[in-house]
PDB file of C-alpha atoms in Angstrom:
ATOM      1  CA  GLY A  29       0.001   0.026  -0.028  1.00 72.00           C
ATOM      2  CA  GLN A  30       0.875   3.656  -0.198  1.00 75.00           C
ATOM      3  CA  GLN A  31       3.594   4.679   2.271  1.00 87.00           C
ATOM      4  CA  VAL A  32       4.837   8.116   3.323  1.00 92.00           C
ATOM      5  CA  MET A  33       8.238   8.268   5.008  1.00 95.00           C
ATOM      6  CA  GLN A  34       9.893  11.276   6.663  1.00 97.00           C
ATOM      7  CA  ILE A  35      13.531  11.864   7.525  1.00 97.00           C
ATOM      8  CA  PRO A  36      14.944  12.502   9.963  1.00 97.00           C
ATOM      9  CA  GLN A  37      12.882  10.896  12.671  1.00 96.00           C
ATOM     10  CA  TYR A  38      14.343  13.264  15.203  1.00 97.00           C
ATOM     11  CA  GLN A  39      16.408  16.490  14.992  1.00 97.00           C
ATOM     12  CA  HIS A  40      17.920  18.505  17.860  1.00 97.00           C
ATOM     13  CA  VAL A  41      19.038  22.024  17.036  1.00 98.00           C
ATOM     14  CA  GLN A  42      20.333  25.062  18.802  1.00 98.00           C
ATOM     15  CA  GLU A  43      17.997  28.025  18.718  1.00 98.00           C
ATOM     16  CA  GLY A  44      18.706  30.089  15.643  1.00 98.00           C
ATOM     17  CA  GLU A  45      19.848  27.149  13.501  1.00 98.00           C
ATOM     18  CA  ASP A  46      17.911  26.076  10.427  1.00 98.00           C
ATOM     19  CA  PHE A  47      15.928  22.821  10.148  1.00 98.00           C
ATOM     20  CA  THR A  48      14.653  20.738   7.309  1.00 98.00           C
ATOM     21  CA  THR A  49      12.423  17.668   7.172  1.00 98.00           C
ATOM     22  CA  TYR A  50      11.953  15.599   4.093  1.00 98.00           C
ATOM     23  CA  CYS A  51       8.898  13.622   3.019  1.00 97.00           C
ATOM     24  CA  ASN A  52       8.917  10.855   0.476  1.00 97.00           C
ATOM     25  CA  SER A  53       5.892   8.946  -0.908  1.00 94.00           C
ATOM     26  CA  SER A  54       5.912   5.553  -2.631  1.00 91.00           C
ATOM     27  CA  THR A  55       3.290   6.810  -5.020  1.00 91.00           C
ATOM     28  CA  THR A  56       2.590  10.040  -6.919  1.00 93.00           C
ATOM     29  CA  LEU A  57       0.508  12.460  -4.837  1.00 94.00           C
ATOM     30  CA  SER A  58      -2.355  14.750  -5.911  1.00 92.00           C
ATOM     31  CA  ASN A  59      -1.480  17.008  -3.067  1.00 93.00           C
ATOM     32  CA  ILE A  60       0.471  17.168   0.140  1.00 95.00           C
ATOM     33  CA  GLN A  61      -0.337  18.747   3.474  1.00 97.00           C
ATOM     34  CA  TRP A  62       1.777  19.626   6.469  1.00 98.00           C
ATOM     35  CA  TYR A  63       0.813  19.550  10.052  1.00 98.00           C
ATOM     36  CA  LYS A  64       2.480  20.470  13.378  1.00 98.00           C
ATOM     37  CA  GLN A  65       1.820  18.615  16.616  1.00 98.00           C
ATOM     38  CA  ARG A  66       3.111  20.256  19.779  1.00 97.00           C
ATOM     39  CA  PRO A  67       4.118  17.930  22.602  1.00 95.00           C
ATOM     40  CA  GLY A  68       0.968  16.663  24.293  1.00 94.00           C
ATOM     41  CA  GLY A  69      -1.169  18.381  21.620  1.00 97.00           C
ATOM     42  CA  HIS A  70      -2.991  17.501  18.491  1.00 97.00           C
ATOM     43  CA  PRO A  71      -1.991  17.870  14.828  1.00 97.00           C
ATOM     44  CA  VAL A  72      -2.672  21.377  13.483  1.00 97.00           C
ATOM     45  CA  PHE A  73      -2.894  21.982   9.763  1.00 96.00           C
ATOM     46  CA  LEU A  74      -0.230  24.213   8.344  1.00 97.00           C
ATOM     47  CA  ILE A  75      -0.458  24.212   4.605  1.00 96.00           C
ATOM     48  CA  GLN A  76      -1.411  22.372   1.426  1.00 95.00           C
ATOM     49  CA  LEU A  77       0.622  22.141  -1.755  1.00 96.00           C
ATOM     50  CA  VAL A  78      -0.933  21.038  -5.026  1.00 94.00           C
ATOM     51  CA  LYS A  79       1.206  21.898  -8.013  1.00 96.00           C
ATOM     52  CA  SER A  80       4.417  20.230  -9.144  1.00 97.00           C
ATOM     53  CA  GLY A  81       7.433  22.249  -7.968  1.00 97.00           C
ATOM     54  CA  GLU A  82       5.266  24.557  -5.846  1.00 97.00           C
ATOM     55  CA  VAL A  83       6.922  26.541  -3.194  1.00 98.00           C
ATOM     56  CA  LYS A  84       5.023  28.359  -0.406  1.00 97.00           C
ATOM     57  CA  LYS A  85       6.276  30.398   2.526  1.00 97.00           C
ATOM     58  CA  GLN A  86       4.746  31.147   5.951  1.00 97.00           C
ATOM     59  CA  LYS A  87       7.057  33.589   7.781  1.00 97.00           C
ATOM     60  CA  ARG A  88      10.152  31.471   8.658  1.00 98.00           C
ATOM     61  CA  LEU A  89       8.659  28.266   7.172  1.00 98.00           C
ATOM     62  CA  THR A  90       9.215  27.260   3.498  1.00 98.00           C
ATOM     63  CA  PHE A  91       7.271  24.358   2.012  1.00 98.00           C
ATOM     64  CA  GLN A  92       8.199  22.671  -1.234  1.00 98.00           C
ATOM     65  CA  PHE A  93       6.424  20.101  -3.375  1.00 98.00           C
ATOM     66  CA  GLY A  94       8.724  18.009  -5.639  1.00 97.00           C
ATOM     67  CA  GLU A  95       8.571  18.151  -9.471  1.00 96.00           C
ATOM     68  CA  ALA A  96       7.476  14.491  -9.585  1.00 95.00           C
ATOM     69  CA  LYS A  97       4.915  15.055  -6.825  1.00 95.00           C
ATOM     70  CA  LYS A  98       6.344  12.190  -4.805  1.00 95.00           C
ATOM     71  CA  ASN A  99       8.342  14.249  -2.293  1.00 96.00           C
ATOM     72  CA  SER A 100       8.090  17.424  -0.236  1.00 98.00           C
ATOM     73  CA  SER A 101      10.142  19.373   2.305  1.00 98.00           C
ATOM     74  CA  LEU A 102       9.621  21.822   5.146  1.00 98.00           C
ATOM     75  CA  HIS A 103      12.453  24.186   5.983  1.00 98.00           C
ATOM     76  CA  ILE A 104      12.424  26.394   9.089  1.00 98.00           C
ATOM     77  CA  THR A 105      14.915  29.317   9.135  1.00 98.00           C
ATOM     78  CA  ALA A 106      16.343  30.456  12.403  1.00 98.00           C
ATOM     79  CA  THR A 107      14.411  28.075  14.643  1.00 98.00           C
ATOM     80  CA  GLN A 108      12.792  29.316  17.875  1.00 98.00           C
ATOM     81  CA  THR A 109      11.777  27.396  20.982  1.00 97.00           C
ATOM     82  CA  THR A 110       8.191  27.778  19.863  1.00 97.00           C
ATOM     83  CA  ASP A 111       8.957  25.589  16.800  1.00 98.00           C
ATOM     84  CA  VAL A 112       9.293  22.518  19.037  1.00 98.00           C
ATOM     85  CA  GLY A 113       7.008  19.684  18.085  1.00 98.00           C
ATOM     86  CA  THR A 114       6.455  16.892  15.567  1.00 98.00           C
ATOM     87  CA  TYR A 115       6.028  17.870  11.938  1.00 98.00           C
ATOM     88  CA  PHE A 116       3.932  15.522   9.780  1.00 98.00           C
ATOM     89  CA  CYS A 117       3.494  15.569   6.042  1.00 98.00           C
ATOM     90  CA  ALA A 118       0.296  13.908   4.744  1.00 96.00           C
ATOM     91  CA  GLY A 119      -0.139  12.861   1.155  1.00 93.00           C
ATOM     92  CA  ARG A 120      -3.249  12.246  -0.825  1.00 88.00           C
ATOM     93  CA  GLY A 121      -2.913   9.850  -3.734  1.00 80.00           C
ATOM     94  CA  GLY A 122      -3.270   6.308  -4.916  1.00 71.00           C
ATOM     95  CA  ALA A 123      -6.502   4.543  -5.955  1.00 70.00           C
ATOM     96  CA  THR A 124      -8.404   5.487  -2.859  1.00 69.00           C
ATOM     97  CA  ASN A 125      -7.176   9.081  -2.623  1.00 73.00           C
ATOM     98  CA  LYS A 126      -6.857   8.672   1.134  1.00 82.00           C
ATOM     99  CA  LEU A 127      -4.791  11.120   3.152  1.00 89.00           C
ATOM    100  CA  ILE A 128      -1.833   9.151   4.526  1.00 91.00           C
ATOM    101  CA  PHE A 129       0.270  10.716   7.222  1.00 95.00           C
ATOM    102  CA  GLY A 130       3.980  10.556   7.131  1.00 95.00           C
ATOM    103  CA  THR A 131       6.071   9.037   9.959  1.00 95.00           C
ATOM    104  CA  GLY A 132       6.827  12.449  11.442  1.00 96.00           C
ATOM    105  CA  THR A 133       9.942  14.396  12.417  1.00 97.00           C
ATOM    106  CA  LEU A 134      10.278  15.468  16.041  1.00 97.00           C
ATOM    107  CA  LEU A 135      12.147  18.741  16.311  1.00 98.00           C
ATOM    108  CA  ALA A 136      13.793  19.740  19.647  1.00 98.00           C
ATOM    109  CA  VAL A 137      15.105  23.270  19.982  1.00 98.00           C
ATOM    110  CA  GLN A 138      17.713  24.098  22.612  1.00 96.00           C
ATOM    111  CA  PRO A 139      17.613  27.722  23.849  1.00 94.00           C
TER     112      PRO A 139
ATOM    113  CA  ASP B   2     -15.930  27.556  20.913  1.00 66.00           C
ATOM    114  CA  THR B   3     -14.128  24.268  20.381  1.00 72.00           C
ATOM    115  CA  ALA B   4     -14.325  23.215  16.663  1.00 93.00           C
ATOM    116  CA  VAL B   5     -13.791  19.537  17.230  1.00 97.00           C
ATOM    117  CA  SER B   6     -14.368  18.271  20.700  1.00 97.00           C
ATOM    118  CA  GLN B   7     -13.690  14.824  22.073  1.00 97.00           C
ATOM    119  CA  THR B   8     -14.701  13.251  25.346  1.00 97.00           C
ATOM    120  CA  PRO B   9     -13.296  11.949  27.497  1.00 97.00           C
ATOM    121  CA  LYS B  10      -9.703  13.418  27.350  1.00 97.00           C
ATOM    122  CA  TYR B  11      -8.288  10.505  29.378  1.00 97.00           C
ATOM    123  CA  LEU B  12      -9.612   6.970  29.738  1.00 97.00           C
ATOM    124  CA  VAL B  13      -8.008   4.333  31.976  1.00 98.00           C
ATOM    125  CA  THR B  14      -9.731   1.006  31.972  1.00 97.00           C
ATOM    126  CA  GLN B  15      -9.129  -2.677  32.488  1.00 97.00           C
ATOM    127  CA  MET B  16      -8.637  -5.324  29.825  1.00 97.00           C
ATOM    128  CA  GLY B  17     -11.900  -6.880  28.684  1.00 97.00           C
ATOM    129  CA  ASN B  18     -13.994  -3.744  29.321  1.00 98.00           C
ATOM    130  CA  ASP B  19     -16.084  -1.931  26.759  1.00 98.00           C
ATOM    131  CA  LYS B  20     -15.686   1.862  26.298  1.00 97.00           C
ATOM    132  CA  SER B  21     -16.846   4.600  24.032  1.00 98.00           C
ATOM    133  CA  ILE B  22     -15.283   7.908  22.881  1.00 98.00           C
ATOM    134  CA  LYS B  23     -17.475  10.687  21.579  1.00 98.00           C
ATOM    135  CA  CYS B  24     -16.663  13.349  19.042  1.00 98.00           C
ATOM    136  CA  GLU B  25     -18.572  16.409  17.900  1.00 97.00           C
ATOM    137  CA  GLN B  26     -17.671  19.109  15.356  1.00 97.00           C
ATOM    138  CA  ASN B  27     -19.367  22.493  14.939  1.00 95.00           C
ATOM    139  CA  LEU B  28     -17.590  23.424  11.675  1.00 93.00           C
ATOM    140  CA  GLY B  29     -20.340  22.225   9.391  1.00 92.00           C
ATOM    141  CA  HIS B  30     -17.848  19.750   7.831  1.00 93.00           C
ATOM    142  CA  ASP B  31     -19.134  16.796   5.794  1.00 91.00           C
ATOM    143  CA  THR B  32     -16.468  14.246   6.669  1.00 93.00           C
ATOM    144  CA  MET B  33     -15.214  12.955   9.985  1.00 95.00           C
ATOM    145  CA  TYR B  34     -12.416  10.590  10.857  1.00 95.00           C
ATOM    146  CA  TRP B  35     -10.895   8.457  13.631  1.00 95.00           C
ATOM    147  CA  TYR B  36      -7.127   8.271  13.749  1.00 95.00           C
ATOM    148  CA  LYS B  37      -5.018   6.200  16.176  1.00 96.00           C
ATOM    149  CA  GLN B  38      -1.640   7.525  17.301  1.00 97.00           C
ATOM    150  CA  ASP B  39       0.652   4.944  18.852  1.00 93.00           C
ATOM    151  CA  SER B  40       3.592   5.469  21.177  1.00 90.00           C
ATOM    152  CA  LYS B  41       5.934   6.100  18.230  1.00 88.00           C
ATOM    153  CA  LYS B  42       3.600   8.924  17.035  1.00 90.00           C
ATOM    154  CA  PHE B  43       2.436   7.159  13.960  1.00 93.00           C
ATOM    155  CA  LEU B  44      -0.940   8.481  12.892  1.00 94.00           C
ATOM    156  CA  LYS B  45      -3.071   5.804  11.329  1.00 92.00           C
ATOM    157  CA  ILE B  46      -6.525   6.274   9.814  1.00 92.00           C
ATOM    158  CA  MET B  47      -9.138   3.930  11.217  1.00 93.00           C
ATOM    159  CA  PHE B  48     -12.481   5.093   9.888  1.00 92.00           C
ATOM    160  CA  SER B  49     -14.008   7.870   7.842  1.00 92.00           C
ATOM    161  CA  TYR B  50     -17.631   8.949   7.525  1.00 92.00           C
ATOM    162  CA  ASN B  51     -19.097  11.343   4.963  1.00 89.00           C
ATOM    163  CA  ASN B  52     -22.485  12.643   5.810  1.00 86.00           C
ATOM    164  CA  LYS B  53     -23.183   9.727   8.136  1.00 84.00           C
ATOM    165  CA  GLU B  54     -21.983   7.068   5.656  1.00 88.00           C
ATOM    166  CA  LEU B  55     -18.873   4.997   6.214  1.00 89.00           C
ATOM    167  CA  ILE B  56     -16.434   5.586   3.396  1.00 86.00           C
ATOM    168  CA  ILE B  57     -13.132   4.359   4.845  1.00 82.00           C
ATOM    169  CA  ASN B  58     -12.775   1.263   7.004  1.00 81.00           C
ATOM    170  CA  GLU B  59      -9.235   0.294   7.409  1.00 82.00           C
ATOM    171  CA  THR B  60      -7.950  -3.073   8.669  1.00 77.00           C
ATOM    172  CA  VAL B  61      -9.163  -2.523  12.203  1.00 86.00           C
ATOM    173  CA  PRO B  62     -10.328  -5.332  14.593  1.00 90.00           C
ATOM    174  CA  ASN B  63     -14.126  -5.591  14.507  1.00 91.00           C
ATOM    175  CA  ARG B  64     -14.047  -4.839  18.298  1.00 95.00           C
ATOM    176  CA  PHE B  65     -13.928  -1.209  17.054  1.00 95.00           C
ATOM    177  CA  SER B  66     -17.287   0.045  15.925  1.00 94.00           C
ATOM    178  CA  PRO B  67     -17.806   3.650  14.745  1.00 94.00           C
ATOM    179  CA  LYS B  68     -21.232   5.280  14.747  1.00 94.00           C
ATOM    180  CA  SER B  69     -22.312   8.500  13.187  1.00 94.00           C
ATOM    181  CA  PRO B  70     -25.791   9.545  14.265  1.00 92.00           C
ATOM    182  CA  ASP B  71     -25.524  12.749  12.205  1.00 92.00           C
ATOM    183  CA  LYS B  72     -22.826  14.579  10.253  1.00 91.00           C
ATOM    184  CA  ALA B  73     -21.717  16.606  13.303  1.00 95.00           C
ATOM    185  CA  HIS B  74     -21.007  13.511  15.465  1.00 96.00           C
ATOM    186  CA  LEU B  75     -18.864  10.466  15.211  1.00 96.00           C
ATOM    187  CA  ASN B  76     -18.473   8.105  18.071  1.00 96.00           C
ATOM    188  CA  LEU B  77     -16.146   5.115  18.578  1.00 97.00           C
ATOM    189  CA  HIS B  78     -17.119   2.119  20.608  1.00 97.00           C
ATOM    190  CA  ILE B  79     -14.480  -0.474  21.566  1.00 97.00           C
ATOM    191  CA  ASN B  80     -15.414  -3.886  22.892  1.00 97.00           C
ATOM    192  CA  SER B  81     -13.174  -6.231  24.889  1.00 97.00           C
ATOM    193  CA  LEU B  82     -10.354  -3.793  25.288  1.00 97.00           C
ATOM    194  CA  GLU B  83      -6.845  -5.209  24.973  1.00 97.00           C
ATOM    195  CA  LEU B  84      -3.449  -3.869  26.143  1.00 96.00           C
ATOM    196  CA  GLY B  85      -2.530  -3.119  22.532  1.00 94.00           C
ATOM    197  CA  ASP B  86      -5.436  -0.750  22.211  1.00 96.00           C
ATOM    198  CA  SER B  87      -3.608   1.696  24.429  1.00 97.00           C
ATOM    199  CA  ALA B  88      -2.922   4.852  22.350  1.00 97.00           C
ATOM    200  CA  VAL B  89      -4.167   8.338  21.678  1.00 98.00           C
ATOM    201  CA  TYR B  90      -7.291   8.432  19.501  1.00 98.00           C
ATOM    202  CA  PHE B  91      -7.981  11.581  17.511  1.00 98.00           C
ATOM    203  CA  CYS B  92     -11.177  12.617  15.872  1.00 97.00           C
ATOM    204  CA  ALA B  93     -10.855  14.945  12.906  1.00 97.00           C
ATOM    205  CA  SER B  94     -13.064  16.572  10.375  1.00 96.00           C
ATOM    206  CA  SER B  95     -12.890  18.113   6.948  1.00 93.00           C
ATOM    207  CA  GLY B  96     -15.016  20.071   4.600  1.00 88.00           C
ATOM    208  CA  THR B  97     -15.764  19.704   0.940  1.00 75.00           C
ATOM    209  CA  GLY B  98     -13.298  21.802  -0.987  1.00 66.00           C
ATOM    210  CA  ARG B  99     -11.475  22.839   2.091  1.00 62.00           C
ATOM    211  CA  TYR B 100      -7.959  21.691   2.623  1.00 76.00           C
ATOM    212  CA  GLY B 101      -6.778  20.575   5.958  1.00 92.00           C
ATOM    213  CA  TYR B 102      -8.188  18.412   8.620  1.00 95.00           C
ATOM    214  CA  THR B 103      -9.235  19.860  11.927  1.00 96.00           C
ATOM    215  CA  PHE B 104      -8.268  17.554  14.824  1.00 97.00           C
ATOM    216  CA  GLY B 105      -9.835  17.227  18.207  1.00 97.00           C
ATOM    217  CA  SER B 106      -7.577  17.341  21.291  1.00 97.00           C
ATOM    218  CA  GLY B 107      -7.400  13.565  21.490  1.00 97.00           C
ATOM    219  CA  THR B 108      -8.388  10.777  23.934  1.00 98.00           C
ATOM    220  CA  ARG B 109      -5.538   9.066  25.716  1.00 97.00           C
ATOM    221  CA  LEU B 110      -6.697   5.507  26.286  1.00 97.00           C
ATOM    222  CA  THR B 111      -4.722   3.355  28.674  1.00 97.00           C
ATOM    223  CA  VAL B 112      -5.689  -0.290  29.119  1.00 97.00           C
ATOM    224  CA  VAL B 113      -4.296  -2.007  32.226  1.00 97.00           C
TER     225      VAL B 113
END
């Protein structure tokens, strides 16, 4: 079945450093979404990308959808302690068009 | 005003018991979901209902039975609870043409 993997599983950075998480799907996606889950919290929708090669920015966050629509990335510039949490990509594709969540990347930020 | 609310927030119960989790959304969304998040944080879809009709039913033991009395509510009943059922269960909803899912705050189920 469709799988969505993310790397790294865990990243520890010093405040002010940049961070990137990568998302790879086993199948071509119609769109990809990104969510953030704070420790002890619930996933919160950040953004959706639809077009091949699309790039979107939200303040210090940059989201990219690959040309082949099978991968995506989230880059955070100059991390802050408020960025702490698990970042999930979620891809929609395959025969059923279900939204499949990636394995997640846990970001820890040291002040 | 909570958009997607789940009750209870915590549930501790013994093996073999039957329990229910309730979910309500006030967003006017057509589709509701149950997700299970295990200790490794994997989020796995269990069920999805669109306008009270079951549209996704993943490979979930039949001890789990969802019920949607109307499009604003989706409940989850679990029979004969097992240790492996311990997890956080999230309810979510989404609207037609809208993008992201709105998640409830989760129910942490612990089976002892």
